């Protein structure tokens, strides 16, 4: 086991390119990680890492050793996991999810999952930052939108409609936009989590159009944008789950329904593994069942594909 600990410490430091980050990933002290790596190098009689005050990099020998080490650690972890999983899902499950969806939709599901899987402990982080699952030690992440990391396994959970809406008071004072061109004369409430918050994309395929908008209020989160829209500060474009209650109550009114963007999707993503841990499989299956069918955030205020 001492040798496995040495190899695991080396792999964590090599992948994080940092002794500090590697130690954090393993939840041990930096001194302990440094000791384990030094002991591995001494035992092998070879330098695996180049160390500077700013960076850690692999030597050629280290690169070759890391490739074999990853395979060995994956097989070792799969062996232990397969034995543990014979008694069902158990252990600590580290989950990452975006802030607005996590607070609005995921938290009740997490609580119900905790009730149904008493042997699983949850460690949940709500952040709009794109975490690195492997380097930061997450078992699974819930992500919304287009996926770019092909190294992860992804399972589609639900569709999300982007809705453009405003309060009745704002529309009474500023007028209701009837065409995309009308957005240019309105106050837009901008969510800075988007790649370019001043460009709203509508339609799909050859019918896709980019519309530039402007406004004096910017927030890095859907919840604040929706709250500002309810207060009458302008038009917001937001995922339906963030605005569903306000749309049902009439505090917000959808506009430009005939020019909606493409649907985006909620996915559960997790690293490739020869043997998927029972706790991850149970969690992903639970979410897939939870969000099967038309999501509740699309219900009670309009159809999934409304007429213009």
mmCIF file of N, CA, C and O in Angstrom, residues 94-192:
data_model
loop_
_atom_site.group_PDB
_atom_site.id
_atom_site.type_symbol
_atom_site.label_atom_id
_atom_site.label_comp_id
_atom_site.label_asym_id
_atom_site.label_seq_id
_atom_site.Cartn_x
_atom_site.Cartn_y
_atom_site.Cartn_z
ATOM 1 N N UNK A 94 -18.690 13.360 -4.588
ATOM 2 C CA UNK A 94 -18.386 14.784 -4.747
ATOM 3 C C UNK A 94 -19.006 15.271 -6.052
ATOM 4 O O UNK A 94 -18.682 14.776 -7.133
ATOM 5 N N UNK A 95 -19.895 16.263 -5.938
ATOM 6 C CA UNK A 95 -20.711 16.729 -7.063
ATOM 7 C C UNK A 95 -20.478 18.214 -7.302
ATOM 8 O O UNK A 95 -20.413 19.002 -6.362
ATOM 9 N N UNK A 96 -20.389 18.592 -8.579
ATOM 10 C CA UNK A 96 -20.328 20.000 -8.973
ATOM 11 C C UNK A 96 -21.563 20.335 -9.798
ATOM 12 O O UNK A 96 -22.009 19.525 -10.615
ATOM 13 N N UNK A 97 -22.110 21.538 -9.590
ATOM 14 C CA UNK A 97 -23.295 21.959 -10.342
ATOM 15 C C UNK A 97 -23.322 23.480 -10.433
ATOM 16 O O UNK A 97 -22.807 24.172 -9.553
ATOM 17 N N UNK A 98 -23.934 24.035 -11.511
ATOM 18 C CA UNK A 98 -24.044 25.493 -11.630
ATOM 19 C C UNK A 98 -24.949 26.070 -10.552
ATOM 20 O O UNK A 98 -25.861 25.400 -10.063
ATOM 21 N N UNK A 99 -24.697 27.323 -10.194
ATOM 22 C CA UNK A 99 -25.338 27.926 -9.027
ATOM 23 C C UNK A 99 -26.857 27.986 -9.168
ATOM 24 O O UNK A 99 -27.597 27.471 -8.313
ATOM 25 N N UNK A 100 -27.367 28.617 -10.223
ATOM 26 C CA UNK A 100 -28.811 28.831 -10.332
ATOM 27 C C UNK A 100 -29.570 27.519 -10.420
ATOM 28 O O UNK A 100 -30.563 27.309 -9.721
ATOM 29 N N UNK A 101 -29.110 26.610 -11.279
ATOM 30 C CA UNK A 101 -29.795 25.326 -11.403
ATOM 31 C C UNK A 101 -29.668 24.540 -10.105
ATOM 32 O O UNK A 101 -30.611 23.876 -9.667
ATOM 33 N N UNK A 102 -28.508 24.616 -9.483
ATOM 34 C CA UNK A 102 -28.317 23.889 -8.237
ATOM 35 C C UNK A 102 -29.279 24.326 -7.157
ATOM 36 O O UNK A 102 -29.894 23.497 -6.475
ATOM 37 N N UNK A 103 -29.422 25.623 -7.003
ATOM 38 C CA UNK A 103 -30.299 26.126 -5.943
ATOM 39 C C UNK A 103 -31.775 25.964 -6.290
ATOM 40 O O UNK A 103 -32.590 25.628 -5.428
ATOM 41 N N UNK A 104 -32.121 26.196 -7.563
ATOM 42 C CA UNK A 104 -33.529 26.161 -7.962
ATOM 43 C C UNK A 104 -34.070 24.753 -8.139
ATOM 44 O O UNK A 104 -35.214 24.476 -7.793
ATOM 45 N N UNK A 105 -33.271 23.875 -8.715
ATOM 46 C CA UNK A 105 -33.788 22.578 -9.128
ATOM 47 C C UNK A 105 -33.076 21.386 -8.505
ATOM 48 O O UNK A 105 -33.704 20.385 -8.184
ATOM 49 N N UNK A 106 -31.767 21.462 -8.360
ATOM 50 C CA UNK A 106 -31.012 20.278 -7.971
ATOM 51 C C UNK A 106 -31.097 19.979 -6.480
ATOM 52 O O UNK A 106 -31.100 18.811 -6.077
ATOM 53 N N UNK A 107 -31.173 21.005 -5.645
ATOM 54 C CA UNK A 107 -31.155 20.777 -4.201
ATOM 55 C C UNK A 107 -32.260 19.836 -3.729
ATOM 56 O O UNK A 107 -31.990 18.901 -2.958
ATOM 57 N N UNK A 108 -33.515 20.011 -4.155
ATOM 58 C CA UNK A 108 -34.541 19.043 -3.733
ATOM 59 C C UNK A 108 -34.226 17.619 -4.188
ATOM 60 O O UNK A 108 -34.472 16.658 -3.448
ATOM 61 N N UNK A 109 -33.657 17.485 -5.398
ATOM 62 C CA UNK A 109 -33.284 16.155 -5.882
ATOM 63 C C UNK A 109 -32.158 15.567 -5.046
ATOM 64 O O UNK A 109 -32.150 14.368 -4.740
ATOM 65 N N UNK A 110 -31.196 16.397 -4.657
ATOM 66 C CA UNK A 110 -30.095 15.928 -3.821
ATOM 67 C C UNK A 110 -30.604 15.435 -2.473
ATOM 68 O O UNK A 110 -30.139 14.405 -1.958
ATOM 69 N N UNK A 111 -31.542 16.155 -1.898
ATOM 70 C CA UNK A 111 -32.106 15.761 -0.603
ATOM 71 C C UNK A 111 -32.828 14.427 -0.726
ATOM 72 O O UNK A 111 -32.682 13.523 0.117
ATOM 73 N N UNK A 112 -33.605 14.251 -1.799
ATOM 74 C CA UNK A 112 -34.316 12.986 -1.999
ATOM 75 C C UNK A 112 -33.344 11.843 -2.260
ATOM 76 O O UNK A 112 -33.563 10.713 -1.803
ATOM 77 N N UNK A 113 -32.253 12.134 -2.994
ATOM 78 C CA UNK A 113 -31.250 11.097 -3.228
ATOM 79 C C UNK A 113 -30.595 10.695 -1.909
ATOM 80 O O UNK A 113 -30.355 9.502 -1.661
ATOM 81 N N UNK A 114 -30.303 11.669 -1.058
ATOM 82 C CA UNK A 114 -29.699 11.371 0.241
ATOM 83 C C UNK A 114 -30.622 10.497 1.089
ATOM 84 O O UNK A 114 -30.161 9.630 1.843
ATOM 85 N N UNK A 115 -31.912 10.709 0.967
ATOM 86 C CA UNK A 115 -32.870 9.874 1.703
ATOM 87 C C UNK A 115 -32.901 8.449 1.163
ATOM 88 O O UNK A 115 -33.093 7.490 1.921
ATOM 89 N N UNK A 116 -32.730 8.315 -0.136
ATOM 90 C CA UNK A 116 -32.849 6.987 -0.751
ATOM 91 C C UNK A 116 -31.558 6.180 -0.686
ATOM 92 O O UNK A 116 -31.594 4.953 -0.764
ATOM 93 N N UNK A 117 -30.402 6.848 -0.562
ATOM 94 C CA UNK A 117 -29.102 6.162 -0.507
ATOM 95 C C UNK A 117 -28.385 6.574 0.779
ATOM 96 O O UNK A 117 -27.518 7.457 0.768
ATOM 97 N N UNK A 118 -28.743 5.920 1.864
ATOM 98 C CA UNK A 118 -28.241 6.332 3.173
ATOM 99 C C UNK A 118 -26.753 6.063 3.344
ATOM 100 O O UNK A 118 -26.104 6.669 4.205
ATOM 101 N N UNK A 119 -26.178 5.178 2.528
ATOM 102 C CA UNK A 119 -24.755 4.851 2.656
ATOM 103 C C UNK A 119 -23.864 5.796 1.859
ATOM 104 O O UNK A 119 -22.643 5.675 1.892
ATOM 105 N N UNK A 120 -24.476 6.720 1.127
ATOM 106 C CA UNK A 120 -23.714 7.673 0.313
ATOM 107 C C UNK A 120 -23.693 9.033 1.005
ATOM 108 O O UNK A 120 -24.743 9.553 1.395
ATOM 109 N N UNK A 121 -22.500 9.604 1.156
ATOM 110 C CA UNK A 121 -22.347 10.964 1.677
ATOM 111 C C UNK A 121 -22.174 11.919 0.511
ATOM 112 O O UNK A 121 -21.455 11.614 -0.441
ATOM 113 N N UNK A 122 -22.830 13.062 0.570
ATOM 114 C CA UNK A 122 -22.775 14.045 -0.510
ATOM 115 C C UNK A 122 -21.883 15.218 -0.140
ATOM 116 O O UNK A 122 -21.990 15.774 0.954
ATOM 117 N N UNK A 123 -21.018 15.592 -1.078
ATOM 118 C CA UNK A 123 -20.174 16.786 -0.951
ATOM 119 C C UNK A 123 -20.422 17.598 -2.220
ATOM 120 O O UNK A 123 -19.874 17.305 -3.276
ATOM 121 N N UNK A 124 -21.285 18.617 -2.120
ATOM 122 C CA UNK A 124 -21.790 19.326 -3.292
ATOM 123 C C UNK A 124 -21.222 20.736 -3.345
ATOM 124 O O UNK A 124 -21.233 21.462 -2.346
ATOM 125 N N UNK A 125 -20.735 21.116 -4.520
ATOM 126 C CA UNK A 125 -20.194 22.455 -4.734
ATOM 127 C C UNK A 125 -20.987 23.134 -5.841
ATOM 128 O O UNK A 125 -21.018 22.656 -6.973
ATOM 129 N N UNK A 126 -21.638 24.259 -5.510
ATOM 130 C CA UNK A 126 -22.350 25.054 -6.503
ATOM 131 C C UNK A 126 -21.415 26.149 -7.003
ATOM 132 O O UNK A 126 -20.985 27.009 -6.234
ATOM 133 N N UNK A 127 -21.102 26.113 -8.282
ATOM 134 C CA UNK A 127 -20.208 27.105 -8.870
ATOM 135 C C UNK A 127 -20.453 27.163 -10.369
ATOM 136 O O UNK A 127 -20.687 26.135 -11.003
ATOM 137 N N UNK A 128 -20.392 28.368 -10.921
ATOM 138 C CA UNK A 128 -20.524 28.516 -12.367
ATOM 139 C C UNK A 128 -19.179 28.359 -13.069
ATOM 140 O O UNK A 128 -19.099 28.466 -14.293
ATOM 141 N N UNK A 129 -18.135 28.105 -12.307
ATOM 142 C CA UNK A 129 -16.819 27.837 -12.894
ATOM 143 C C UNK A 129 -16.794 26.429 -13.474
ATOM 144 O O UNK A 129 -17.340 25.497 -12.903
ATOM 145 N N UNK A 130 -16.149 26.262 -14.627
ATOM 146 C CA UNK A 130 -16.028 24.950 -15.249
ATOM 147 C C UNK A 130 -14.917 24.177 -14.544
ATOM 148 O O UNK A 130 -13.736 24.362 -14.835
ATOM 149 N N UNK A 131 -15.294 23.331 -13.604
ATOM 150 C CA UNK A 131 -14.298 22.606 -12.820
ATOM 151 C C UNK A 131 -13.681 21.488 -13.661
ATOM 152 O O UNK A 131 -14.288 20.980 -14.603
ATOM 153 N N UNK A 132 -12.452 21.122 -13.311
ATOM 154 C CA UNK A 132 -11.795 19.964 -13.907
ATOM 155 C C UNK A 132 -12.080 18.770 -13.003
ATOM 156 O O UNK A 132 -11.547 18.678 -11.901
ATOM 157 N N UNK A 133 -12.934 17.866 -13.455
ATOM 158 C CA UNK A 133 -13.383 16.783 -12.592
ATOM 159 C C UNK A 133 -12.226 15.933 -12.080
ATOM 160 O O UNK A 133 -12.163 15.599 -10.890
ATOM 161 N N UNK A 134 -11.315 15.584 -12.976
ATOM 162 C CA UNK A 134 -10.231 14.690 -12.598
ATOM 163 C C UNK A 134 -9.268 15.382 -11.643
ATOM 164 O O UNK A 134 -8.944 14.863 -10.568
ATOM 165 N N UNK A 135 -8.811 16.579 -12.021
ATOM 166 C CA UNK A 135 -7.808 17.266 -11.210
ATOM 167 C C UNK A 135 -8.360 17.702 -9.860
ATOM 168 O O UNK A 135 -7.629 17.742 -8.867
ATOM 169 N N UNK A 136 -9.650 18.023 -9.798
ATOM 170 C CA UNK A 136 -10.219 18.534 -8.551
ATOM 171 C C UNK A 136 -10.975 17.463 -7.765
ATOM 172 O O UNK A 136 -11.573 17.750 -6.734
ATOM 173 N N UNK A 137 -10.945 16.232 -8.269
ATOM 174 C CA UNK A 137 -11.483 15.121 -7.498
ATOM 175 C C UNK A 137 -12.988 15.009 -7.454
ATOM 176 O O UNK A 137 -13.544 14.410 -6.525
ATOM 177 N N UNK A 138 -13.697 15.568 -8.450
ATOM 178 C CA UNK A 138 -15.151 15.431 -8.490
ATOM 179 C C UNK A 138 -15.535 14.095 -9.132
ATOM 180 O O UNK A 138 -14.924 13.658 -10.116
ATOM 181 N N UNK A 139 -16.558 13.455 -8.587
ATOM 182 C CA UNK A 139 -17.061 12.209 -9.156
ATOM 183 C C UNK A 139 -17.988 12.467 -10.342
ATOM 184 O O UNK A 139 -17.995 11.706 -11.313
ATOM 185 N N UNK A 140 -18.773 13.526 -10.249
ATOM 186 C CA UNK A 140 -19.770 13.810 -11.282
ATOM 187 C C UNK A 140 -20.094 15.298 -11.256
ATOM 188 O O UNK A 140 -19.979 15.955 -10.214
ATOM 189 N N UNK A 141 -20.470 15.839 -12.413
ATOM 190 C CA UNK A 141 -20.888 17.235 -12.503
ATOM 191 C C UNK A 141 -22.191 17.320 -13.279
ATOM 192 O O UNK A 141 -22.435 16.518 -14.186
ATOM 193 N N UNK A 142 -23.006 18.269 -12.918
ATOM 194 C CA UNK A 142 -24.202 18.597 -13.687
ATOM 195 C C UNK A 142 -23.876 19.855 -14.477
ATOM 196 O O UNK A 142 -23.470 20.868 -13.894
ATOM 197 N N UNK A 143 -24.020 19.779 -15.810
ATOM 198 C CA UNK A 143 -23.675 20.910 -16.667
ATOM 199 C C UNK A 143 -24.812 21.218 -17.624
ATOM 200 O O UNK A 143 -25.541 20.320 -18.037
ATOM 201 N N UNK A 144 -24.903 22.498 -17.977
ATOM 202 C CA UNK A 144 -25.987 22.968 -18.850
ATOM 203 C C UNK A 144 -25.373 23.624 -20.071
ATOM 204 O O UNK A 144 -24.451 24.433 -19.962
ATOM 205 N N UNK A 145 -25.885 23.280 -21.247
ATOM 206 C CA UNK A 145 -25.397 23.879 -22.484
ATOM 207 C C UNK A 145 -24.580 22.899 -23.292
ATOM 208 O O UNK A 145 -24.597 21.682 -23.063
ATOM 209 N N UNK A 146 -23.838 23.425 -24.255
ATOM 210 C CA UNK A 146 -23.050 22.589 -25.149
ATOM 211 C C UNK A 146 -21.805 22.082 -24.430
ATOM 212 O O UNK A 146 -21.095 22.845 -23.777
ATOM 213 N N UNK A 147 -21.542 20.802 -24.574
ATOM 214 C CA UNK A 147 -20.386 20.193 -23.919
ATOM 215 C C UNK A 147 -19.188 20.232 -24.856
ATOM 216 O O UNK A 147 -19.313 19.996 -26.053
ATOM 217 N N UNK A 148 -18.023 20.505 -24.279
ATOM 218 C CA UNK A 148 -16.817 20.612 -25.098
ATOM 219 C C UNK A 148 -15.748 19.590 -24.710
ATOM 220 O O UNK A 148 -14.849 19.330 -25.484
ATOM 221 N N UNK A 149 -15.833 19.014 -23.514
ATOM 222 C CA UNK A 149 -14.798 18.093 -23.048
ATOM 223 C C UNK A 149 -15.153 16.671 -23.469
ATOM 224 O O UNK A 149 -15.967 16.002 -22.831
ATOM 225 N N UNK A 150 -14.538 16.191 -24.536
ATOM 226 C CA UNK A 150 -14.845 14.865 -25.073
ATOM 227 C C UNK A 150 -14.252 13.752 -24.224
ATOM 228 O O UNK A 150 -14.516 12.572 -24.475
ATOM 229 N N UNK A 151 -13.431 14.092 -23.223
ATOM 230 C CA UNK A 151 -12.825 13.064 -22.377
ATOM 231 C C UNK A 151 -13.787 12.577 -21.300
ATOM 232 O O UNK A 151 -13.478 11.634 -20.571
ATOM 233 N N UNK A 152 -14.960 13.199 -21.188
ATOM 234 C CA UNK A 152 -15.934 12.846 -20.173
ATOM 235 C C UNK A 152 -17.099 12.068 -20.769
ATOM 236 O O UNK A 152 -17.456 12.251 -21.931
ATOM 237 N N UNK A 153 -17.691 11.203 -19.962
ATOM 238 C CA UNK A 153 -18.931 10.534 -20.337
ATOM 239 C C UNK A 153 -20.086 11.477 -20.000
ATOM 240 O O UNK A 153 -20.109 12.061 -18.910
ATOM 241 N N UNK A 154 -21.035 11.638 -20.907
ATOM 242 C CA UNK A 154 -22.156 12.555 -20.685
ATOM 243 C C UNK A 154 -23.476 11.821 -20.853
ATOM 244 O O UNK A 154 -23.648 11.031 -21.785
ATOM 245 N N UNK A 155 -24.400 12.087 -19.953
ATOM 246 C CA UNK A 155 -25.750 11.534 -20.062
ATOM 247 C C UNK A 155 -26.749 12.682 -20.029
ATOM 248 O O UNK A 155 -26.774 13.471 -19.076
ATOM 249 N N UNK A 156 -27.553 12.779 -21.071
ATOM 250 C CA UNK A 156 -28.535 13.863 -21.166
ATOM 251 C C UNK A 156 -29.661 13.620 -20.170
ATOM 252 O O UNK A 156 -30.218 12.529 -20.085
ATOM 253 N N UNK A 157 -29.986 14.665 -19.410
ATOM 254 C CA UNK A 157 -31.007 14.545 -18.378
ATOM 255 C C UNK A 157 -32.311 15.245 -18.739
ATOM 256 O O UNK A 157 -33.396 14.706 -18.500
ATOM 257 N N UNK A 158 -32.218 16.457 -19.299
ATOM 258 C CA UNK A 158 -33.437 17.241 -19.552
ATOM 259 C C UNK A 158 -33.148 18.366 -20.520
ATOM 260 O O UNK A 158 -32.003 18.792 -20.684
ATOM 261 N N UNK A 159 -34.210 18.855 -21.162
ATOM 262 C CA UNK A 159 -34.121 20.016 -22.041
ATOM 263 C C UNK A 159 -34.424 21.279 -21.246
ATOM 264 O O UNK A 159 -35.188 21.262 -20.277
ATOM 265 N N UNK A 160 -33.813 22.373 -21.655
ATOM 266 C CA UNK A 160 -34.060 23.673 -21.024
ATOM 267 C C UNK A 160 -34.354 24.693 -22.115
ATOM 268 O O UNK A 160 -33.563 24.877 -23.037
ATOM 269 N N UNK A 161 -35.480 25.339 -21.991
ATOM 270 C CA UNK A 161 -35.866 26.391 -22.912
ATOM 271 C C UNK A 161 -35.340 27.734 -22.407
ATOM 272 O O UNK A 161 -35.470 28.060 -21.226
ATOM 273 N N UNK A 162 -34.689 28.496 -23.284
ATOM 274 C CA UNK A 162 -34.300 29.863 -22.952
ATOM 275 C C UNK A 162 -35.484 30.778 -23.262
ATOM 276 O O UNK A 162 -35.980 30.803 -24.388
ATOM 277 N N UNK A 163 -35.930 31.508 -22.272
ATOM 278 C CA UNK A 163 -37.104 32.356 -22.438
ATOM 279 C C UNK A 163 -36.705 33.821 -22.323
ATOM 280 O O UNK A 163 -35.915 34.209 -21.467
ATOM 281 N N UNK A 164 -37.251 34.638 -23.230
ATOM 282 C CA UNK A 164 -37.052 36.087 -23.198
ATOM 283 C C UNK A 164 -38.300 36.683 -22.567
ATOM 284 O O UNK A 164 -39.420 36.433 -23.037
ATOM 285 N N UNK A 165 -38.136 37.450 -21.496
ATOM 286 C CA UNK A 165 -39.317 37.900 -20.763
ATOM 287 C C UNK A 165 -39.047 39.216 -20.041
ATOM 288 O O UNK A 165 -37.897 39.654 -19.906
ATOM 289 N N UNK A 166 -40.125 39.833 -19.575
ATOM 290 C CA UNK A 166 -40.039 41.101 -18.847
ATOM 291 C C UNK A 166 -41.276 41.227 -17.982
ATOM 292 O O UNK A 166 -42.250 40.474 -18.134
ATOM 293 N N UNK A 167 -41.268 42.192 -17.089
ATOM 294 C CA UNK A 167 -42.421 42.403 -16.219
ATOM 295 C C UNK A 167 -43.516 43.150 -16.962
ATOM 296 O O UNK A 167 -43.242 43.926 -17.900
ATOM 297 N N UNK A 168 -44.781 42.962 -16.577
ATOM 298 C CA UNK A 168 -45.878 43.728 -17.205
ATOM 299 C C UNK A 168 -45.682 45.239 -17.082
ATOM 300 O O UNK A 168 -45.993 45.983 -18.021
ATOM 301 N N UNK A 169 -45.156 45.691 -15.945
ATOM 302 C CA UNK A 169 -44.954 47.132 -15.764
ATOM 303 C C UNK A 169 -43.927 47.666 -16.756
ATOM 304 O O UNK A 169 -44.108 48.754 -17.332
ATOM 305 N N UNK A 170 -42.833 46.918 -16.942
ATOM 306 C CA UNK A 170 -41.823 47.379 -17.900
ATOM 307 C C UNK A 170 -42.405 47.431 -19.312
ATOM 308 O O UNK A 170 -42.204 48.416 -20.042
ATOM 309 N N UNK A 171 -43.138 46.405 -19.706
ATOM 310 C CA UNK A 171 -43.696 46.366 -21.057
ATOM 311 C C UNK A 171 -44.747 47.455 -21.256
ATOM 312 O O UNK A 171 -44.862 48.024 -22.351
ATOM 313 N N UNK A 172 -45.496 47.766 -20.207
ATOM 314 C CA UNK A 172 -46.491 48.836 -20.313
ATOM 315 C C UNK A 172 -45.811 50.184 -20.529
ATOM 316 O O UNK A 172 -46.317 51.047 -21.265
ATOM 317 N N UNK A 173 -44.651 50.370 -19.918
ATOM 318 C CA UNK A 173 -43.950 51.647 -20.034
ATOM 319 C C UNK A 173 -43.097 51.737 -21.293
ATOM 320 O O UNK A 173 -43.049 52.793 -21.947
ATOM 321 N N UNK A 174 -42.431 50.640 -21.672
ATOM 322 C CA UNK A 174 -41.470 50.682 -22.779
ATOM 323 C C UNK A 174 -42.002 50.073 -24.059
ATOM 324 O O UNK A 174 -41.381 50.220 -25.120
ATOM 325 N N UNK A 175 -43.129 49.385 -23.979
ATOM 326 C CA UNK A 175 -43.675 48.725 -25.158
ATOM 327 C C UNK A 175 -43.182 47.286 -25.246
ATOM 328 O O UNK A 175 -42.142 46.927 -24.706
ATOM 329 N N UNK A 176 -43.969 46.466 -25.947
ATOM 330 C CA UNK A 176 -43.626 45.053 -26.117
ATOM 331 C C UNK A 176 -42.899 44.853 -27.435
ATOM 332 O O UNK A 176 -43.413 45.242 -28.494
ATOM 333 N N UNK A 177 -41.700 44.285 -27.424
ATOM 334 C CA UNK A 177 -40.993 44.035 -28.688
ATOM 335 C C UNK A 177 -41.751 43.000 -29.517
ATOM 336 O O UNK A 177 -42.092 41.930 -29.026
ATOM 337 N N UNK A 178 -41.995 43.327 -30.777
ATOM 338 C CA UNK A 178 -42.712 42.425 -31.674
ATOM 339 C C UNK A 178 -41.776 41.740 -32.663
ATOM 340 O O UNK A 178 -42.122 40.729 -33.261
ATOM 341 N N UNK A 179 -40.593 42.304 -32.868
ATOM 342 C CA UNK A 179 -39.592 41.741 -33.779
ATOM 343 C C UNK A 179 -38.232 41.821 -33.102
ATOM 344 O O UNK A 179 -38.023 42.613 -32.172
ATOM 345 N N UNK A 180 -37.298 41.006 -33.579
ATOM 346 C CA UNK A 180 -35.969 40.991 -32.970
ATOM 347 C C UNK A 180 -35.295 42.352 -33.029
ATOM 348 O O UNK A 180 -34.555 42.737 -32.114
ATOM 349 N N UNK A 181 -35.564 43.091 -34.104
ATOM 350 C CA UNK A 181 -34.957 44.417 -34.248
ATOM 351 C C UNK A 181 -35.383 45.369 -33.136
ATOM 352 O O UNK A 181 -34.668 46.330 -32.819
ATOM 353 N N UNK A 182 -36.536 45.114 -32.531
ATOM 354 C CA UNK A 182 -37.031 45.995 -31.475
ATOM 355 C C UNK A 182 -36.184 45.930 -30.204
ATOM 356 O O UNK A 182 -36.223 46.851 -29.380
ATOM 357 N N UNK A 183 -35.426 44.843 -30.042
ATOM 358 C CA UNK A 183 -34.632 44.704 -28.820
ATOM 359 C C UNK A 183 -33.595 45.811 -28.681
ATOM 360 O O UNK A 183 -33.181 46.153 -27.569
ATOM 361 N N UNK A 184 -33.148 46.377 -29.786
ATOM 362 C CA UNK A 184 -32.133 47.410 -29.755
ATOM 363 C C UNK A 184 -32.551 48.656 -29.005
ATOM 364 O O UNK A 184 -31.689 49.406 -28.520
ATOM 365 N N UNK A 185 -33.835 48.914 -28.879
ATOM 366 C CA UNK A 185 -34.297 50.112 -28.177
ATOM 367 C C UNK A 185 -34.769 49.801 -26.750
ATOM 368 O O UNK A 185 -35.331 50.663 -26.076
ATOM 369 N N UNK A 186 -34.541 48.585 -26.307
ATOM 370 C CA UNK A 186 -34.952 48.193 -24.952
ATOM 371 C C UNK A 186 -33.749 48.024 -24.042
ATOM 372 O O UNK A 186 -32.625 47.796 -24.498
ATOM 373 N N UNK A 187 -34.009 48.106 -22.745
ATOM 374 C CA UNK A 187 -33.014 47.799 -21.729
ATOM 375 C C UNK A 187 -32.941 46.279 -21.563
ATOM 376 O O UNK A 187 -33.943 45.626 -21.251
ATOM 377 N N UNK A 188 -31.757 45.727 -21.775
ATOM 378 C CA UNK A 188 -31.548 44.308 -21.560
ATOM 379 C C UNK A 188 -30.831 44.101 -20.228
ATOM 380 O O UNK A 188 -29.937 44.874 -19.868
ATOM 381 N N UNK A 189 -31.223 43.079 -19.510
ATOM 382 C CA UNK A 189 -30.536 42.694 -18.275
ATOM 383 C C UNK A 189 -29.592 41.556 -18.643
ATOM 384 O O UNK A 189 -30.029 40.510 -19.129
ATOM 385 N N UNK A 190 -28.305 41.751 -18.445
ATOM 386 C CA UNK A 190 -27.296 40.878 -19.026
ATOM 387 C C UNK A 190 -26.715 39.906 -18.000
ATOM 388 O O UNK A 190 -26.288 40.308 -16.917
ATOM 389 N N UNK A 191 -26.705 38.640 -18.382
ATOM 390 C CA UNK A 191 -26.098 37.593 -17.563
ATOM 391 C C UNK A 191 -24.669 37.379 -18.055
ATOM 392 O O UNK A 191 -24.451 36.870 -19.153
ATOM 393 N N UNK A 192 -23.695 37.776 -17.264
ATOM 394 C CA UNK A 192 -22.305 37.730 -17.707
ATOM 395 C C UNK A 192 -21.706 36.330 -17.675
ATOM 396 O O UNK A 192 -20.532 36.153 -17.997
#
